[in-house]
Coordinates of N, CA, C and O and ligand atoms in Angstrom, one line a residue:
M1497 N 0.8 -1.1 -0.1 CA 0.1 0.0 0.3 C 0.8 1.2 -0.1 O 1.6 1.6 0.8
L1498 N 0.6 2.3 -1.0 CA 1.4 3.4 -1.0 C 0.6 4.6 -0.3 O -0.3 4.7 -0.6
D1499 N 1.4 5.3 0.4 CA 0.8 6.4 1.0 C 1.6 7.5 1.1 O 2.7 7.4 1.5
N1500 N 1.6 8.6 0.4 CA 2.2 10.0 0.4 C 2.0 10.8 1.7 O 2.8 11.9 1.7
G1501 N 1.2 10.4 2.6 CA 1.4 11.0 4.1 C 0.4 12.2 3.9 O 0.2 13.0 4.8
M1502 N -0.6 12.5 2.9 CA -1.5 13.6 2.7 C -3.0 13.1 2.4 O -3.8 13.9 2.2
G1503 N -3.1 11.7 2.9 CA -4.3 11.0 3.1 C -4.8 10.7 1.5 O -5.9 10.0 1.4
N1504 N -4.0 10.9 0.5 CA -4.3 10.4 -0.7 C -3.5 9.2 -1.2 O -2.4 8.9 -0.5
R1505 N -3.9 8.1 -1.6 CA -3.2 7.1 -2.2 C -2.8 6.9 -3.6 O -3.7 7.3 -4.3
I1506 N -1.9 6.2 -3.9 CA -1.8 5.6 -5.6 C -2.7 4.7 -5.6 O -2.6 3.4 -5.2
C1507 N -3.5 4.7 -6.7 CA -4.4 3.6 -7.0 C -3.5 2.6 -7.8 O -3.0 2.9 -8.5
Y1508 N -3.9 1.2 -7.4 CA -3.5 0.0 -8.1 C -3.6 -0.2 -9.6 O -2.7 -0.6 -10.2
M1509 N -4.8 0.4 -9.8 CA -5.5 0.1 -11.3 C -4.7 1.0 -12.0 O -4.1 1.0 -13.4
C1510 N -5.1 2.3 -11.8 CA -4.6 3.5 -12.6 C -3.5 4.5 -12.3 O -3.0 5.2 -13.3
N1511 N -2.9 4.1 -11.4 CA -1.6 4.8 -10.8 C -1.9 6.2 -10.5 O -0.8 6.9 -10.5
E1512 N -3.1 6.7 -10.5 CA -3.2 8.0 -10.0 C -3.6 8.3 -8.6 O -3.9 7.4 -7.8
E1513 N -3.2 9.2 -8.3 CA -3.3 9.7 -6.7 C -4.5 10.1 -6.3 O -5.0 11.0 -6.9
K1514 N -5.4 9.3 -5.5 CA -6.8 9.4 -5.1 C -7.0 9.5 -3.7 O -6.1 8.9 -3.1
S1515 N -8.1 10.0 -3.4 CA -8.6 9.6 -2.0 C -10.0 9.1 -2.0 O -10.5 9.0 -3.0
G1516 N -10.5 8.1 -0.9 CA -11.7 7.4 -1.1 C -11.2 6.5 -1.7 O -10.2 6.0 -1.8
G1517 N -12.2 5.6 -2.3 CA -12.1 4.1 -3.0 C -12.1 3.0 -2.0 O -12.5 3.4 -0.7
I1518 N -11.6 1.8 -2.4 CA -11.4 0.8 -1.4 C -10.1 0.3 -1.6 O -9.2 0.7 -2.3
E1519 N -10.0 -0.6 -0.5 CA -8.7 -1.7 -0.5 C -8.9 -3.0 -1.1 O -10.1 -3.7 -0.3
V1520 N -8.4 -3.5 -1.6 CA -8.4 -5.0 -2.1 C -7.2 -5.8 -2.1 O -5.9 -5.3 -2.4
L1521 N -7.1 -6.5 -0.7 CA -6.0 -7.6 -0.3 C -4.5 -6.7 -0.2 O -3.7 -6.8 -0.9
G1522 N -5.1 -5.3 0.4 CA -3.9 -4.8 0.8 C -3.5 -3.4 -0.2 O -2.6 -2.4 -0.1
N1523 N -4.4 -3.5 -1.5 CA -3.9 -2.6 -2.5 C -5.1 -1.7 -2.8 O -6.3 -2.2 -2.9
Y1524 N -4.6 -0.5 -2.8 CA -5.6 0.8 -2.9 C -6.2 0.7 -4.5 O -5.5 0.6 -5.2
I1525 N -7.5 0.8 -4.5 CA -8.4 1.1 -5.7 C -9.2 2.2 -5.6 O -10.1 2.3 -4.7
C1526 N -8.9 3.3 -6.3 CA -9.7 4.7 -6.4 C -11.2 4.1 -6.6 O -11.7 3.1 -7.5
R1527 N -12.0 5.3 -6.3 CA -13.4 4.9 -6.5 C -13.8 5.0 -8.0 O -14.8 4.1 -8.6
R1528 N -13.2 5.6 -9.0 CA -13.6 5.5 -10.6 C -13.3 4.0 -10.8 O -13.9 3.4 -11.5
C1529 N -12.0 3.3 -10.6 CA -11.9 2.0 -11.0 C -12.8 0.9 -10.2 O -13.0 0.1 -10.8
E1530 N -13.1 1.2 -8.9 CA -14.0 0.4 -8.3 C -15.3 0.5 -9.5 O -15.8 -0.6 -9.5
E1531 N -15.8 1.7 -9.6 CA -17.1 1.7 -10.4 C -16.7 1.0 -11.8 O -17.9 0.4 -12.4
E1532 N -15.6 1.1 -12.3 CA -15.2 0.2 -13.7 C -15.1 -1.1 -13.3 O -15.9 -1.8 -14.3
M1533 N -15.0 -1.5 -11.9 CA -15.2 -3.1 -11.8 C -16.3 -3.4 -11.8 O -16.8 -4.7 -12.0
I1534 N -17.4 -2.7 -11.1 CA -18.7 -3.0 -11.0 C -19.3 -2.9 -12.4 O -20.3 -3.8 -12.6
R1535 N -18.9 -2.1 -13.5 CA -19.6 -2.0 -14.8 C -19.1 -3.2 -15.7 O -19.5 -3.3 -16.7
Q1536 N -18.0 -4.1 -15.2 CA -17.2 -5.0 -15.8 C -18.1 -5.9 -16.8 O -17.6 -6.2 -17.8
D1537 N -19.2 -6.1 -16.2 CA -20.0 -7.5 -16.9 C -20.5 -6.6 -18.0 O -21.1 -7.5 -19.1
L1538 N -20.6 -5.3 -18.1 CA -21.1 -4.9 -19.6 C -20.0 -5.0 -20.6 O -20.3 -4.7 -21.7
D1539 N -18.8 -5.1 -20.3 CA -17.7 -5.2 -21.4 C -16.8 -6.3 -21.0 O -15.9 -6.2 -20.2
E1540 N -16.9 -7.3 -21.9 CA -16.2 -8.7 -21.6 C -14.4 -8.3 -21.7 O -14.0 -8.8 -21.0
L1541 N -14.1 -7.5 -22.6 CA -12.6 -7.3 -22.8 C -12.0 -6.6 -21.3 O -10.9 -7.0 -21.1
K1542 N -13.2 -5.4 -20.9 CA -12.6 -5.1 -20.0 C -12.5 -5.7 -18.8 O -11.6 -5.8 -17.9
M1543 N -13.4 -6.7 -18.8 CA -13.4 -7.7 -17.7 C -12.1 -8.3 -17.6 O -11.7 -8.7 -16.5
E1544 N -12.0 -9.0 -18.8 CA -10.6 -9.9 -18.7 C -9.3 -8.9 -18.4 O -8.7 -9.4 -17.5
Y1545 N -9.5 -7.7 -18.8 CA -8.4 -7.0 -18.4 C -8.3 -6.9 -16.6 O -7.4 -6.8 -16.2
Y1546 N -9.5 -6.6 -16.0 CA -9.3 -6.2 -14.7 C -9.2 -7.9 -14.0 O -8.5 -7.8 -12.9
K1547 N -9.7 -8.7 -14.5 CA -9.3 -10.1 -14.0 C -7.9 -10.3 -13.9 O -7.4 -10.9 -13.0
N1548 N -7.2 -10.1 -15.0 CA -5.8 -10.1 -15.2 C -5.2 -9.5 -13.9 O -4.3 -9.8 -13.5
N1549 N -5.7 -8.0 -14.0 CA -5.1 -7.4 -12.9 C -5.1 -7.9 -11.4 O -4.4 -7.9 -10.6
I1550 N -6.5 -8.6 -11.2 CA -6.6 -9.2 -10.0 C -5.8 -10.1 -9.6 O -5.1 -10.4 -8.7
K1551 N -5.7 -10.9 -10.9 CA -4.6 -12.4 -10.8 C -3.4 -11.9 -10.2 O -2.8 -12.6 -9.4
S1552 N -2.9 -10.9 -10.7 CA -1.4 -10.6 -10.6 C -1.4 -9.9 -9.2 O -0.4 -10.1 -8.4
L1553 N -2.4 -9.2 -8.7 CA -2.6 -8.6 -7.4 C -2.5 -10.0 -6.7 O -1.6 -9.8 -5.3
W1554 N -3.0 -11.0 -6.9 CA -3.3 -12.2 -5.9 C -1.5 -12.8 -5.8 O -1.0 -13.0 -4.9
K1555 N -1.1 -12.8 -7.3 CA 0.5 -13.4 -7.4 C 1.2 -12.6 -6.5 O 2.0 -13.0 -5.8
N1556 N 1.2 -11.4 -6.8 CA 2.1 -10.3 -6.0 C 1.9 -10.4 -4.4 O 3.0 -10.8 -3.6
R1557 N 0.7 -10.9 -3.9 CA 0.5 -10.8 -2.6 C 1.1 -12.2 -1.9 O 1.8 -12.2 -1.1
F1558 N 1.1 -13.3 -2.8 CA 1.7 -14.5 -2.4 C 2.9 -15.1 -2.9 O 3.4 -16.1 -2.6
S1559 N 3.5 -14.5 -3.7 CA 4.5 -15.0 -4.3 C 5.7 -14.4 -3.5 O 5.8 -13.5 -2.6
Ligands
ZN2555 ZN1 -8.0 4.2 -10.2

């Protein structure tokens, strides 16, 4: 988890500095990317993209 000490954090998905959002397995995901993930069933390609991101997230966690 990255923290710049000013309440904002770097999003794991888009690498932008944001506040709010959620944390998944200790990795910060901004509100916009969270909403993208919720919308993912509307876009199969995007779903694959995010699934791969989640997979690498797990891999990083346990490797
Ligand atoms: Zn983001």
